[in-house]
Every structure is written in structure tokens, then in C-alpha cells.
Coordinates of C-alpha atoms in Angstrom, one line a residue:
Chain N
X1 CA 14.3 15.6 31.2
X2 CA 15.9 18.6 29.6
X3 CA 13.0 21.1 30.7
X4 CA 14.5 23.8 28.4
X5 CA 11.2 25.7 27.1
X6 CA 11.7 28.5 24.7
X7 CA 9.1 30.2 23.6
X8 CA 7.8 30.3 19.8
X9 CA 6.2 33.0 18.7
X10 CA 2.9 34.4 21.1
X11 CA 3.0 31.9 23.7
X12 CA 4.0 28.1 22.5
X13 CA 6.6 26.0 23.5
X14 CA 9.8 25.1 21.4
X15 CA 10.7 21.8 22.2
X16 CA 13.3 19.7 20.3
X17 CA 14.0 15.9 21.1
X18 CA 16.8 14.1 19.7
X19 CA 18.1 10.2 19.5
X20 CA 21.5 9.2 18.3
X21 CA 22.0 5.8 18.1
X22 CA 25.5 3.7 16.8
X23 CA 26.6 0.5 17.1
X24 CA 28.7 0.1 20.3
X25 CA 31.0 -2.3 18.6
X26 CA 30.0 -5.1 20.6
X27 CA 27.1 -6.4 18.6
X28 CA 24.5 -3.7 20.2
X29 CA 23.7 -0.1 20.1
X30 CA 24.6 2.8 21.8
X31 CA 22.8 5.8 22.3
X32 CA 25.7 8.7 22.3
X33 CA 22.9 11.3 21.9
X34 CA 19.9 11.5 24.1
X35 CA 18.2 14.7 24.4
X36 CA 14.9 15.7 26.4
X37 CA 13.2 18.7 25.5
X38 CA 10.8 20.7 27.2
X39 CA 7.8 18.3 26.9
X40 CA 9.7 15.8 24.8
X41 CA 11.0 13.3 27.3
X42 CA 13.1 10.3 26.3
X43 CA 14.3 7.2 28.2
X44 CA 16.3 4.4 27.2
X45 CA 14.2 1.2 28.3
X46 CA 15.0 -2.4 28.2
X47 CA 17.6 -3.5 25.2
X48 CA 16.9 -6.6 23.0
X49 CA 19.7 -8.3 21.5
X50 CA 21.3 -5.6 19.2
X51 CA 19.0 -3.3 19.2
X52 CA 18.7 -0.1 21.6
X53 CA 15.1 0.7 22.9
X54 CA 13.7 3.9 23.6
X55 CA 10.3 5.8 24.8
X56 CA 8.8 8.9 24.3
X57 CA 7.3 9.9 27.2
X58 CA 5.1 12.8 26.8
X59 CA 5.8 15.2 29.8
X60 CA 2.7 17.4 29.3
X61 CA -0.2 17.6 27.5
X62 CA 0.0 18.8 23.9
X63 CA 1.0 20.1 21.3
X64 CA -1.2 23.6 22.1
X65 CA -1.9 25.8 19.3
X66 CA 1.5 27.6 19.1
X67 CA 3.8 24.9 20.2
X68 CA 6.6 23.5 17.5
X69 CA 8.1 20.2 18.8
X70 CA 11.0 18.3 17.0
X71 CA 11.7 14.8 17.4
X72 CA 15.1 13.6 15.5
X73 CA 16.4 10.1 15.1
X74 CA 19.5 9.2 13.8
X75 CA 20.6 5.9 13.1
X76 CA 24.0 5.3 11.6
X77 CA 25.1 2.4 9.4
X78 CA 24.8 -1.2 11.3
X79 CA 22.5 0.5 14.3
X80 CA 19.0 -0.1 15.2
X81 CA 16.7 1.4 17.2
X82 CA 13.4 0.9 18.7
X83 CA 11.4 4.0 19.2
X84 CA 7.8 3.8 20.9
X85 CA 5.8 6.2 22.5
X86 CA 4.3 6.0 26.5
X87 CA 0.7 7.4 24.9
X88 CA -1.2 8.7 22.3
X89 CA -0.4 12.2 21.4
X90 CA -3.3 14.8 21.9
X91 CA -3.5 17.8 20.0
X92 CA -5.2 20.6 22.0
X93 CA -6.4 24.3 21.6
X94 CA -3.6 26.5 22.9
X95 CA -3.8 30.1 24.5
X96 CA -1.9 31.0 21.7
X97 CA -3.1 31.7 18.3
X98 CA -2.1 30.0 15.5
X99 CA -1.8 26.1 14.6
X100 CA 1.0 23.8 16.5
X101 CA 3.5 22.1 14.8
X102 CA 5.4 18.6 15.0
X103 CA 8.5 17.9 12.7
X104 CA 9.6 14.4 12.9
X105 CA 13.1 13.8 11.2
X106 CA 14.6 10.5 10.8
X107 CA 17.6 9.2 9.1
X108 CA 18.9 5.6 8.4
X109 CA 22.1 4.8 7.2
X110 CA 23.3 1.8 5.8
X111 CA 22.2 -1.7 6.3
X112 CA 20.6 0.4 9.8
X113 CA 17.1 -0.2 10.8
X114 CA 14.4 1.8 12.6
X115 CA 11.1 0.8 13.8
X116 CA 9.4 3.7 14.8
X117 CA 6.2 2.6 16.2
X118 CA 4.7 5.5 18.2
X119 CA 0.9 5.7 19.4
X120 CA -2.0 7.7 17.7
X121 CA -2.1 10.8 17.6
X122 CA -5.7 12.4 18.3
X123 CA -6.8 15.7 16.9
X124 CA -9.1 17.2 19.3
X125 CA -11.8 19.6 18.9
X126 CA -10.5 23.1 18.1
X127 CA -6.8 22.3 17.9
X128 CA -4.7 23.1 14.3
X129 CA -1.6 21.2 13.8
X130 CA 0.8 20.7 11.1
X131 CA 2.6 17.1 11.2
X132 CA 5.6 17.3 9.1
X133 CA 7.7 13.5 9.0
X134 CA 10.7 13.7 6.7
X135 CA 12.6 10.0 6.8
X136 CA 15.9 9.9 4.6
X137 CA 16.9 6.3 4.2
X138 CA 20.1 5.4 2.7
X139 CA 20.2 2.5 0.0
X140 CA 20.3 -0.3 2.5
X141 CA 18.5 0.8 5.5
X142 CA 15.2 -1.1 6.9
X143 CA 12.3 0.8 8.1
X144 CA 9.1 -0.3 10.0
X145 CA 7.5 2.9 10.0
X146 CA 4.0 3.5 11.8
X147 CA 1.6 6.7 12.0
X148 CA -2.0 6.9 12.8
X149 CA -4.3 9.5 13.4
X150 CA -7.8 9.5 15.3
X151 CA -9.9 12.4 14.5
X152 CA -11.3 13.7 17.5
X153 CA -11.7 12.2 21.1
X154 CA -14.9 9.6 21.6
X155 CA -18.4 11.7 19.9
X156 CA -16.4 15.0 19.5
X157 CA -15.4 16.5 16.1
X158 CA -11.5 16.5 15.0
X159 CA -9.8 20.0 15.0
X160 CA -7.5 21.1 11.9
X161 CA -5.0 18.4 10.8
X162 CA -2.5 18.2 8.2
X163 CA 0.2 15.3 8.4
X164 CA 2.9 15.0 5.4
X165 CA 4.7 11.8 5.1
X166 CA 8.0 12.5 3.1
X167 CA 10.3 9.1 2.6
X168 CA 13.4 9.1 0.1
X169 CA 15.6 5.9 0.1
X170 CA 19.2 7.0 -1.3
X171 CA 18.2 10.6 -2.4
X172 CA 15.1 9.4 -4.6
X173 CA 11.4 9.9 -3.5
X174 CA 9.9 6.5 -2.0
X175 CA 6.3 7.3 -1.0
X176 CA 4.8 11.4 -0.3
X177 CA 1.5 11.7 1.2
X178 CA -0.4 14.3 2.6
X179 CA -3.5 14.3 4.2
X180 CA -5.6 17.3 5.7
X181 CA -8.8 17.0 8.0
X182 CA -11.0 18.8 10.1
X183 CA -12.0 22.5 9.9
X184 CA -10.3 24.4 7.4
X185 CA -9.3 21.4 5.2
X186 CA -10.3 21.2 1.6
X187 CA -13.8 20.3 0.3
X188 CA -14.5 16.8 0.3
X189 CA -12.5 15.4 2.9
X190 CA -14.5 13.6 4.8
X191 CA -16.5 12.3 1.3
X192 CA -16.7 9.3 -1.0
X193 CA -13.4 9.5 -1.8
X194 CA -11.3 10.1 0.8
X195 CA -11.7 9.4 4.5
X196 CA -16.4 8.8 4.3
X197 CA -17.0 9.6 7.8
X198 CA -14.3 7.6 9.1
X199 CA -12.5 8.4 12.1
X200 CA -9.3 6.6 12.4
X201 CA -6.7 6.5 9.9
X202 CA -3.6 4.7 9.3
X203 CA -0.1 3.9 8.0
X204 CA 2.2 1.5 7.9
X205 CA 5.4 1.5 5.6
X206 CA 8.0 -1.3 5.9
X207 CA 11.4 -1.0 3.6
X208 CA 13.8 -3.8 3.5
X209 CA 16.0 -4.2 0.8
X210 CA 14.9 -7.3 -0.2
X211 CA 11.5 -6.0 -1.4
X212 CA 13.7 -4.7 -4.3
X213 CA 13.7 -8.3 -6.0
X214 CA 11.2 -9.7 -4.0
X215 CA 8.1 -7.5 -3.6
X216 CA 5.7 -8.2 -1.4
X217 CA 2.1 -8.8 -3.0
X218 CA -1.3 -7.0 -3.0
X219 CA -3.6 -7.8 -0.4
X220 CA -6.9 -6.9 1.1
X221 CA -7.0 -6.5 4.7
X222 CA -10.7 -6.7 5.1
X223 CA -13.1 -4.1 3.2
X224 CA -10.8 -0.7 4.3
X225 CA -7.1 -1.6 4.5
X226 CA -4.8 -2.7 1.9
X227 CA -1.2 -4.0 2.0
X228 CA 0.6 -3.4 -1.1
X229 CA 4.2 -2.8 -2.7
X230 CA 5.5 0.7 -3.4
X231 CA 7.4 1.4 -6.7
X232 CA 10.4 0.9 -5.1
X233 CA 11.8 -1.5 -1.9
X234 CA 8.9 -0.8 0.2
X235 CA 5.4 -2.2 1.5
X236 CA 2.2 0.2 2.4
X237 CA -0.6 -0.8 4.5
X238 CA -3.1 2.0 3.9
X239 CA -5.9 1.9 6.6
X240 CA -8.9 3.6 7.6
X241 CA -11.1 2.6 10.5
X242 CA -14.3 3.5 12.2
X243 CA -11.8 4.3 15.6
X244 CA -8.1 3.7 16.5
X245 CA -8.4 0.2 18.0
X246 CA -10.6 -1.0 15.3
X247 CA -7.2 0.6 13.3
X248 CA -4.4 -0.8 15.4
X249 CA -5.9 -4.3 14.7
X250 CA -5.8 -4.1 10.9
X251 CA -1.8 -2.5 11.5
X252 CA -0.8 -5.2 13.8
X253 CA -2.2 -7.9 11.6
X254 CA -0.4 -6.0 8.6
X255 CA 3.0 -6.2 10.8
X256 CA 2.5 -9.8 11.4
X257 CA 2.1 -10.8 8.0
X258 CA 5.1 -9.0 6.8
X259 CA 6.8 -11.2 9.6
Chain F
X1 CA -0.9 29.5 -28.5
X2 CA -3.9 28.3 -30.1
X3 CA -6.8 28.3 -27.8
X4 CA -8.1 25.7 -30.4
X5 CA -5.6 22.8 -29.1
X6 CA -6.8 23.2 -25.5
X7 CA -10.0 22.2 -26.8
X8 CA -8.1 19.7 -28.5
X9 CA -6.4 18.4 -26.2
X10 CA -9.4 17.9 -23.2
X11 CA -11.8 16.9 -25.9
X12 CA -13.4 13.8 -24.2
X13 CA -13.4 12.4 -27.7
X14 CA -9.3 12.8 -27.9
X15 CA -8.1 9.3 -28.4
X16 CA -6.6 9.1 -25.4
X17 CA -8.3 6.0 -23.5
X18 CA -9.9 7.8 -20.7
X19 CA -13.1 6.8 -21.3
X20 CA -12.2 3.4 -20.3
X21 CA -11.4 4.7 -16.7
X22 CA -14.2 5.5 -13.8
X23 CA -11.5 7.7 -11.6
X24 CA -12.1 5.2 -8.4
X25 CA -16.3 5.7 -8.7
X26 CA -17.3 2.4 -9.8
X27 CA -15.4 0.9 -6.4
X28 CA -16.9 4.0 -4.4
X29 CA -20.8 3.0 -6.2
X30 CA -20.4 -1.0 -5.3
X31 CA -19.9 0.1 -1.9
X32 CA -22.3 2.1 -1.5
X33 CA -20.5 5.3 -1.1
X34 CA -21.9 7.6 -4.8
X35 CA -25.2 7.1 -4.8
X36 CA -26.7 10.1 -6.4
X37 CA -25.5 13.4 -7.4
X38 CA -24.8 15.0 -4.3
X39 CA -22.5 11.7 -3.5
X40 CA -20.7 11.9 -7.2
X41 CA -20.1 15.6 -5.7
X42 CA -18.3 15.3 -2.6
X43 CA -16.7 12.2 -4.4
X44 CA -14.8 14.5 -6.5
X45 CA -14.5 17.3 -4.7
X46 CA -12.4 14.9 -2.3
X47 CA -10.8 13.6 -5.8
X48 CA -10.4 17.5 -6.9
X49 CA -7.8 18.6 -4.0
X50 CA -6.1 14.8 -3.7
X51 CA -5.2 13.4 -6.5
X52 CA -6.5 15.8 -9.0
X53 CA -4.3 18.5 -7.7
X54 CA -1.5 16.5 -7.6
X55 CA -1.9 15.3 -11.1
X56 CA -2.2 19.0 -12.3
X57 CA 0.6 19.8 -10.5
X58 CA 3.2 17.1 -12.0
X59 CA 1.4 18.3 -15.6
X60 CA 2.0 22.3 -14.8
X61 CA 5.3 21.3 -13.7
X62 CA 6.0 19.2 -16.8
X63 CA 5.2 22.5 -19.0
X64 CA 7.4 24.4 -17.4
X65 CA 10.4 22.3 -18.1
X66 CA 11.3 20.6 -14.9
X67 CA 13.0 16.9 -15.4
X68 CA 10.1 14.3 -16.9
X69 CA 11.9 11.7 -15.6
X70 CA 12.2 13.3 -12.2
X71 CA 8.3 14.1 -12.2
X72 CA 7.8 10.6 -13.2
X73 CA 9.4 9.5 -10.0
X74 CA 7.5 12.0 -7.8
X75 CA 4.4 10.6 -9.6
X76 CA 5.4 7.1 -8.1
X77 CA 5.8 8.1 -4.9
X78 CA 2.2 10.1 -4.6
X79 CA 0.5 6.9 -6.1
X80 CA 1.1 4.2 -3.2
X81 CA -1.5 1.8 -4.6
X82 CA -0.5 -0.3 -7.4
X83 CA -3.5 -0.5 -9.7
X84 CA -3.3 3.3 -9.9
X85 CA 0.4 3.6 -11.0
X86 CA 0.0 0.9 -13.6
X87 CA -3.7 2.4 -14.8
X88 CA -1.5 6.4 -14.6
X89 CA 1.3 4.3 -16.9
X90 CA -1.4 3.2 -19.3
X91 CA -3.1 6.5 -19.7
X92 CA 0.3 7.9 -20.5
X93 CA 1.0 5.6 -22.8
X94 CA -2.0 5.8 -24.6
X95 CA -1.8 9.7 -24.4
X96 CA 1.5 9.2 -25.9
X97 CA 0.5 7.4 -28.6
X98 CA -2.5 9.9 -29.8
X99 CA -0.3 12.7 -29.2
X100 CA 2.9 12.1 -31.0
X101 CA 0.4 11.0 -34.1
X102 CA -1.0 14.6 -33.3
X103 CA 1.5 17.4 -32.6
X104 CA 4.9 15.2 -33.0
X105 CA 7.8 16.7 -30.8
X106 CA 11.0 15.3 -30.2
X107 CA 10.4 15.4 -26.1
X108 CA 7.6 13.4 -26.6
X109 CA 10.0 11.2 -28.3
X110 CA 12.5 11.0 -26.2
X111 CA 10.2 10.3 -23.3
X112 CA 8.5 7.8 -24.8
X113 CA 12.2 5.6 -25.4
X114 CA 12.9 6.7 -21.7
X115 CA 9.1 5.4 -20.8
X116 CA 8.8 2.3 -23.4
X117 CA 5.5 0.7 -20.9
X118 CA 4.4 4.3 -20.5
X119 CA 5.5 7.2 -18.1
X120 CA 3.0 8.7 -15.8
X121 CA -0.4 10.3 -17.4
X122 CA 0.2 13.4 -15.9
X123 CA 3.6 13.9 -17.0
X124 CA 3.4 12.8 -20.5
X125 CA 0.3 15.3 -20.1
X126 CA 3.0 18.6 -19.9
X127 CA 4.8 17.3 -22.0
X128 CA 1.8 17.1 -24.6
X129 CA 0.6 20.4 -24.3
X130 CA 4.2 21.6 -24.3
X131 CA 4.2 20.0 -27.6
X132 CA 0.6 21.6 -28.6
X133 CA 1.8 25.1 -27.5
X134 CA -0.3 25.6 -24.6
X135 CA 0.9 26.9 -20.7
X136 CA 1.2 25.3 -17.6
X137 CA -2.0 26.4 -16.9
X138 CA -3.7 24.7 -20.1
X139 CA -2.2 21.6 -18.8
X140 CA -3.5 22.0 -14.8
X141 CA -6.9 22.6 -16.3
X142 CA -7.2 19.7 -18.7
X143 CA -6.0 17.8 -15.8
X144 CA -8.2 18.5 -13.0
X145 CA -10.9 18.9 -15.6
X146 CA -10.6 15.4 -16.3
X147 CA -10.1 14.2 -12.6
X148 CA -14.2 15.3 -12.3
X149 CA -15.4 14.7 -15.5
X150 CA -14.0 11.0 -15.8
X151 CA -15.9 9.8 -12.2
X152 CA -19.0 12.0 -13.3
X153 CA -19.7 10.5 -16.7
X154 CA -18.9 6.9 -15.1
X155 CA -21.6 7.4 -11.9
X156 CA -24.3 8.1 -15.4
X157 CA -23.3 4.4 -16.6
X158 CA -22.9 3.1 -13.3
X159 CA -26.1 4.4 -11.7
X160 CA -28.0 5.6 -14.8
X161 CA -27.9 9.4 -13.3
X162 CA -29.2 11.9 -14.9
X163 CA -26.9 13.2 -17.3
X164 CA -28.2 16.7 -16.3
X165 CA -27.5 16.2 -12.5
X166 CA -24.0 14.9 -13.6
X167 CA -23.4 18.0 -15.5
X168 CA -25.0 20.3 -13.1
X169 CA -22.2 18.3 -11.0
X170 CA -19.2 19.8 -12.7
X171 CA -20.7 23.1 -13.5
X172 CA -21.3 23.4 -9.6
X173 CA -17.6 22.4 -8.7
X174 CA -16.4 25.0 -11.6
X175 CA -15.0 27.6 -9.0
X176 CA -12.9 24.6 -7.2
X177 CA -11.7 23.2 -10.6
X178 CA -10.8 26.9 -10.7
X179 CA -8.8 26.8 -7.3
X180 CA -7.5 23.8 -7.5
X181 CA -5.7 24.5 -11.4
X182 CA -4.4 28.0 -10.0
X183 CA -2.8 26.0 -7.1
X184 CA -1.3 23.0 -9.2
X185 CA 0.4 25.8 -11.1
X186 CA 1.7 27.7 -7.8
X187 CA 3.1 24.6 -6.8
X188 CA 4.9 23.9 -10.0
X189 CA 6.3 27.3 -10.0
X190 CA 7.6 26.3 -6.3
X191 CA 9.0 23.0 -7.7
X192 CA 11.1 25.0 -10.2
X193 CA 12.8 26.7 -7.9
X194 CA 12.7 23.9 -5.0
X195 CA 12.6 20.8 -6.7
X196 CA 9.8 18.4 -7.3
X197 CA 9.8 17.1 -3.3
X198 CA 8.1 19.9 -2.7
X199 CA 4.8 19.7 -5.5
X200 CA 1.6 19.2 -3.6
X201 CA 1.0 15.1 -2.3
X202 CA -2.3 15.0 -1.3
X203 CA -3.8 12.0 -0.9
X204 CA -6.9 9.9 -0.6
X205 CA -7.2 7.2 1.8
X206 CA -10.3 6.0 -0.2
X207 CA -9.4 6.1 -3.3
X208 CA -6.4 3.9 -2.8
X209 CA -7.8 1.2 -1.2
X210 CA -10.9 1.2 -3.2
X211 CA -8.2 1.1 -6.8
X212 CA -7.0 -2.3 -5.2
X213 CA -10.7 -3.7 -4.1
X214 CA -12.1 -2.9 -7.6
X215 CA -8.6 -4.3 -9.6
X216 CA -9.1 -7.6 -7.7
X217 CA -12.8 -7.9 -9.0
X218 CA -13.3 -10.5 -12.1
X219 CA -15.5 -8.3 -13.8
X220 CA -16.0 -4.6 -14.1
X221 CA -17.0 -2.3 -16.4
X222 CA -13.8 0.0 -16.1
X223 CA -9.9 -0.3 -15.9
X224 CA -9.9 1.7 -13.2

């Protein structure tokens, strides 16, 4: 790993992580750029068939309060990547004041494909952090695109959590969703209408350019999870559950009925 | 500006259909989440600084001039459940219809041939009370107004509730309505200048889910 640690700000790490993947012009994909940062460790694991595999391996804990990681993934026309992560992400209290911060940005060119299928990430009591996932697809890319958040470790209440989904496929907007939790959040939160005192929430967002003429259809996955088209080439499974395996069960049924 | 066509314009009476539409409460009373007053209150609190704020945003921003068609796409991509873009589409169109009949305006013209099944509520909305003279903040207000007052006069059909506690309801969430319209219009004043990506996109888990549990019902007592 890189183990370059700025500083940002009081006392939090500055960590950038980046992935660069092409085709290597022999039906697979090469990974020209792969770049480690300070907690932000990547390793290139096992390749299947044309696609390049690679796993975020969290060096340390965090993000602390103060800490602004980066992860970037770029995959260019004819690529595709795999991205998982080794764990769930845990965001903690830092020394430093002030919330943490986690910008994902991922691009997909043409007739490229990402599945970015990290584990949860679990806001823990007394941690702040601002999520920030910006994914520019270009007309023909495919996406499988998975987040999910637990609020809070087993019996503890969730710190401060704002996550923003951003997805444009060629320039226009495809889905933007933001959701805010915990402490400091707006009123009504945790009611009726948005999250009722559950604990795990999820996303799933699959774009293949088929769904343009061929969307996929509404369905209920049980009494809190829905699959359903977006207005353009895209399919949502929206999820809430009482705790992030009862979640990952709804998602993974989700990912096998989208085949 | 006359003060007069705000009333207008968020009369519940205004033929505007939206008292065929329960704001996700009648999904959130079968299941057993609304069920009393101080339910119907977090309910749309939660409603208030979700969707309601970014409804009032997309209206403020329609006001002040930014691209309808542009806002109607944002709209599309804050509403990831179905049944809610096509019930938004409807309540445009039907907004469209009283309005043009009301204060007619070539932009609510035009948007109507760009929009033939109906453009987003909100949108047609600013454009509305762009037509009617009013501000940006006219149009956050009738919006989030609406984004209470729709769920709260559905929970007094749906659970007979005190019409009383229902109003006591909205009179209580008056400094958030408050809040919430002074943001929609800050973030339509950022969208002018950095474009409508960056309008508010709150969202509700709930809500969304709960729009395609109660569309896939046989019978209900609203659209939506």
C-alpha cells in the first residue's frame, strides 16, 4: 500500500484510492492504474474471463471524524471491472472535530461495465460522515451498483450519516438520492415515512442498455423491498431491513432475479 | 403580485386533483405505521424534508426560470418508484389543465405540447405561479404546504381522526413548513447558478416502497 497520509484539516487523514482499468487487447482487462492510499488498500485478486477483479482492503479502522477518503474507478469503453470490498466499513468518532468524508467517483465508458459490490457501511455511535457517490455512465455502459448502510453496531444508536447517490448516464440525471440519519438529521427520519425504526438500509441499481426497450417490471420483494424500473435504462431495488443480513438477503435475491 | 392568487393557487378546493391523493399515508395506515396524530406527525415531518423539500425545490426553481424540461428530468431521477412519477405526471397534468383555464400563459403552453401525458407536478407548479405572478417562494410554500396537508386530511378519512388533532397537526409543523420552504428556495437559487444536479434529493425509503405496495392493491381509496 501507498501509506501516503496527508493530513486534512485538525487531525484526519487524506486518503485517495484510485483504479484504472482497460481492456488489454487480448479479450481481458488491465489495470494500468492501481493506487493505494493511506488506509485505502487495493489488490488485484483472481481474474474471471474478461473481467479484472479487485479488493478494497481497509488498512485501518475508519473513517474518524476528520478523515476525507477518495476511491476513483475508471473503466474505459470495452473494460470491466469487479470491485469488492475485504469488510464492512466502520465509521468512527475521530480525535478530530468535525464529520469524515468519503467521495466515491466512478466512470464507465462505452459498452464498459462495473459491478461495484462493496460491503456495508456501519455508522457507529458518535461518528459524522458525509458519503458523496457520483457515477457518470456513458450511453452504453452497464452498472451493478450496490450500497448499504447499517445504522449503528448491534443495540447501539447510529452516529450522523448523510450518503448522496448521484448517477447520470450520457450527461442526463439517471437516479439522485439522498438520505440523512442519526443525530443532527432532519425531523422525521426515523418515522412513518422514511426509514420507522429500521436499521439497515439498502440499494441496488443495475443499468444495462437493454432496459431502454425492455424495462424490467415492478416487483415486491417481501413487505420492505421493491425492485422497480427507473425512468430511464435502469432497475432499483430499494430496501430497508430490521439489520444488514436480513438486508443482504433481499439484495442478493434482487441480483439473482435480474440474472 | 397579488397575495390573493397564492390563496388561489393552494386553495384545497383549486381544481387541481389533489384530493384524490393520500401523499403515501393510506400505505403507511394499512401497515400499521400512522395511527394517530402523533404518527400522521412524524409521517410528514419525514415527508416534509424528503420529498416535500425536494418538490418545493424543483417548483422555486421552476419560478425562477431554470429549464422546465431540465427540472422535469431532475424530477425523474429523485422519484425512483414508479407509481410516484406516474401519480407526479398526473397531478401536473391536471394542475395544467385548471391552470391554463385560470391564468393562461404561453409557458404553460408550451410545456404542456413539450409534456402532452403531463410533466412533473412540481414543475408545472413554478411554472403556474410564474403564470399567477407569485415568487419562488409562493411556489415552495404551496408546495410543501401541500406535501402535509394532503397525508393529514387523508389519515381523517382513513382513521376517522379528529379533524382538530389533524389540524393541530399542521399548525404544530408550521415552523418546519417554514424551514423547509426557505431551504427549497436556497437550493433553487444554488441550481441557478450550478445547475439542477445540485437541487436538494432527499429521499424516503418508505415512502417509495410503500407507493408500489399500495399501487399493487385492487382497491383503495386514493391514487396515491
Amino acid at each position: 500500500m501507498g501509506g501516503v497520509r496527508e493530513t486534512a484539516g485538525a487531525a484526519g487523514v487524506l486518503a485517495v484510492a484510485r483504479i484504472g482499468a482497460r481492456p488489454d487487447g487480448r479479450g481481458g482487462t488491465a489495470l494500468p492504474v492501481l493506487e493505494s492510499g493511506g488506509p485505502l488498500a487495493l489488490r488485484r485478486t483472481r481474474a474471471g474471463g474478461s473481467e479484472a477483479r479487485v479488493m478494497l482492503v481497509g488498512a485501518m479502522s475508519g473513517p474518524l471524524g476528520g478523515d476525507h477518503f477518495t476511491v476513483e474507478a475508471d473503466v474505459a469503453e470495452g473494460a470491466r471491472l469487479h470491485v469488492g470490498s475485504a469488510a464492512a466499513t466502520i465509521a468512527l468518532p475521530g480525535q478530530a472535530k468535525g464529520e469524515a468524508r468519503y467521495d466515491v467517483r466512478l466512470t464507465v465508458g462505452d459498452s464498459g461495465e462495473l459491478c461495484w459490490l462493496p460491503e456495508q457501511l456501519i455508522s457507529a455511535n458518535g461518528s459524522g460522515l458525509q458519503v458523496t457517490t457520483r457515477v457518470e455512465l456513458a450511453a452504453g455502459a452497464r452498472l451493478t451498483f450496490r450500497e448499504e448502510q447499517v445504522l449503528g453496531r448491534v443495540g447501539e444508536e447510529p452516529g450522523s450519516l448523510t450518503s448522496r447517490l448521484t448517477v447520470l448516464l450520457g450527461g442526463r440525471p439517471l437516479l439522485d438520492q439522498e438520505l440523512s440519519c442519526g443525530p443532527g438529521a432532519p425531523g422525521g427520519w426515523d418515522g412513518p415515512a422514511v426509514l420507522a425504526g429500521h436499521r439497515a438500509l439498502g440499494q441496488l441499481l443495475v443499468v444495462r442498455p437493454e432496459y431502454a426497450t425492455r424495462p424490467v417490471e415492478t416487483r415486491l420483494l417481501g413487505e420492505y423491498a421493491v425492485l422497480a424500473p427507473l425512468a430511464g435504462p435502469g432497475a432499483l431495488v430499494t430496501a430497508v431491513a430490521a439489520d444488514a443480513l436480513q438486508l443482504r438477503r433481499t439484495l442478493d435475491e434482487a441480483l439473482r432475479l435480474l440474472g | 403580485m397579488s397575495r390573493a392568487a397564492l390563496l388561489v393557487l393552494a386553495d384545497g378546493r383549486f381544481p387541481a386533483g389533489g384530493h384524490a391523493h393520500s401523499g403515501g399515508a393510506e400505505a403507511a395506515v394499512k401497515a400499521g405505521r400512522i395511527t394517530g396524530a402523533a404518527d400522521l406527525e412524524e409521517f410528514c415531518r419525514g415527508r416534509l424534508h424528503t420529498a416535500g423539500l425536494v418538490s418545493a425545490s424543483l417548483a422555486a426553481a421552476a419560478v425562477l426560470g431554470l429549464d422546465p424540461v431540465e427540472l422535469d428530468g431532475a424530477a425523474d431521477a429523485r422519484t425512483p418508484s414508479p407509481a410516484l412519477r406516474v401519480a407526479s405526471r398526473k397531478l401536473g397534468r391536471q394542475l395544467m389543465r385548471a391552470a391554463r383555464a385560470t391564468w393562461p400563459s404561453a409557458e404553460l403552453d408550451a410545456l404542456a405540447g413539450r409534456f402532452p401525458k403531463g410533466a412533473h407536478q412540481p414543475v408545472v407548479l413554478g411554472l403556474v405561479a410564474r403564470a399567477a405572478g407569485l415568487g419562488a417562494d409562493d411556489a415552495a410554500y404551496c408546495s410543501v404546504y401541500e406535501c402535509v396537508s394532503g397525508p393529514a386530511s387523508a389519515v381523517v378519512r382513513l382513521l376517522s381522526l379528529d379533524p382538530f388533532d389533524a389540524t393541530g397537526v399542521l399548525a404544530r409543523l408550521a415552523p418546519e413548513v417554514d424551514l423547509v420552504a426557505h431551504r427549497a428556495v436556497e437550493g433553487a437559487r444554488c441550481a441557478g447558478e450550478g445547475g439542477v444536479g445540485v437541487l436538494p434529493a432527499g429521499g424516503a425509503p418508505l415512502l417509495e416502497i410503500g407507493a408500489e405496495v399500495h399501487a399493487a392493491w385492487a382497491v383503495r381509496l386514493f391514487a396515491s
